[in-house]
Phi, psi and omega in degrees: 000146186285147162293345179287323191273326163317298180308303180320319186281334173308118184271130173287183189286342174291014177079259201266008182315309165271347179278111187278158177281108172276301187254153170234104191288136186233120182275141183222148173313290204223137192284299190302305168329306192280318167342301187312295204300317185291317195265302194264318175289309174276339177091358177306150167262144187272126181269314164214156179191145177224196179280357176255315161223172163232136186247127186235151187292112177234022192094248173264019182222136170269107175287119194240112181277127187230115176315093175340291188291004169269352190253328193096009179293147177233111183284176191263354175114227198265006160200104181253119193256004168292345169227175174200135168268120173245126192249125168287126192227144180275348180200105193278339183290322194290298169312312191274342163296338171306298179279355169279329178287343178263017166077035185261125194264110181275147189266312193216159160214140183224125175252127170196191184336300168294006183111228195228130160234146172216156179229164177211177191242149169256183200278010164239030176099328176328099178307110176258141171216151154249158187221125171247108194278162179285165167299323181295323176292323171292010181246344185280142187324338200262345181304328166293341182294320196288316196286319174296319160319309198283320188278353178262344184206341195288148160220134188145195186320141165259359178286332173267328168253330190134163174327134187255163182279359160196146200296327183204155190258200163276005186106180180056221188257018172294100199093015173235080201305147156271145197221000160227158156229120170263132181236127187261131204227149185275336167223137180308305209281325154293336153312304184299323158322310172290305186293322197259321179269339159270333192257344178069034182292167167285086201272118170260350185197150178216117161229180172303142164301183195266359173267100210285001183254003178281161171275164189299355188255352172282081188275075179296354193227126173221128195244150209228114179293101176240057177108246189255034183172143170294097172289119190227127155255137193226130179289151182281126200279133184286347179226147168302144176235141173245148188279199188281350177240024182075017180262133167334121183239340177244145162304143178237010184222161166220101177294113188291334173301346199228024164259016150289339189290323181250135165220126176287145175233099197287129148290125199221163166275308171238096193285340181281320177302322191291323191280332171294327184296304184300307179301332188280350183241020168099003193255149208252122188259124155279357181207107176300162170304125165236177188252135194224178185287009192255324196160197190248125190248136194210145191226130163230163186237151174278165175302323184319321208112327192304125192280148194199133172245154161258133175224134171250103180291150170273148193303348184280310177323320183287010188244003161257180198313312189284338177293306172320315171286320152319296184307320153333292182292327170297328170095033185257000000 
């Protein structure tokens, strides 16, 4: 590992404040079926693949498909609203029409202060979304991160978000980067204590939630800068929120049994030290650091059951195709 990469991965006293999320693991029922969905229907490019895992280019993060049964993960079934994976687009209508032509079925659409969103589900029940930001949202503190990611890996127009890395992609979500992971939580205060207090993540924005029935002082959304994306907590609504067509839009309950289907992976340079400092802050590890063929890995959970990994890659792994993408994510 180069000195530059080592420096980028050094944790401060805030533990994970400078540790980027390099991978987003999606646990799936069937690897070939899920690969077909993400590669052929969504148009994401495969970086590496074997019979047990598929790694896809999702912008400034790698989507890694892992077979749930291999890890004892129970998926929720047809629709899992514990988390929401969000891709940034410059034209929602055009992106949706393209994906529909590829066989993607959309469920809901909503237009409000942040812009326009529409969501769908993968074959494993994971909730996915495409998002076209509004001029209002692009004036908020989180906007520089959206523009940064769009300039680095986005493909499309420049009028809305800003200059893209290239004028157009090959279709689907190629060049439409994964920019948010929303995790729904029952208590904003408890989530703040974990993500900001225990993990030490860098909070860039707190905003009112998307439910007008919530009081103005309810800052139910907290956005954390985790490198190439924003990891975001969103409190569960106390009353229904509906979309543009009157359909229920957001979850109102959280089943802890269904919060483990998606797991962000933080890249660290000293996994033992990071794990020790997190334990001292009350973080519960379900897997202590272990060595594997790709590096050292540890697993921990939020109080809601949402799962996370620490990952310290071996130097030789950074020469592999996925490792080269990790270097790109780190800017080395």
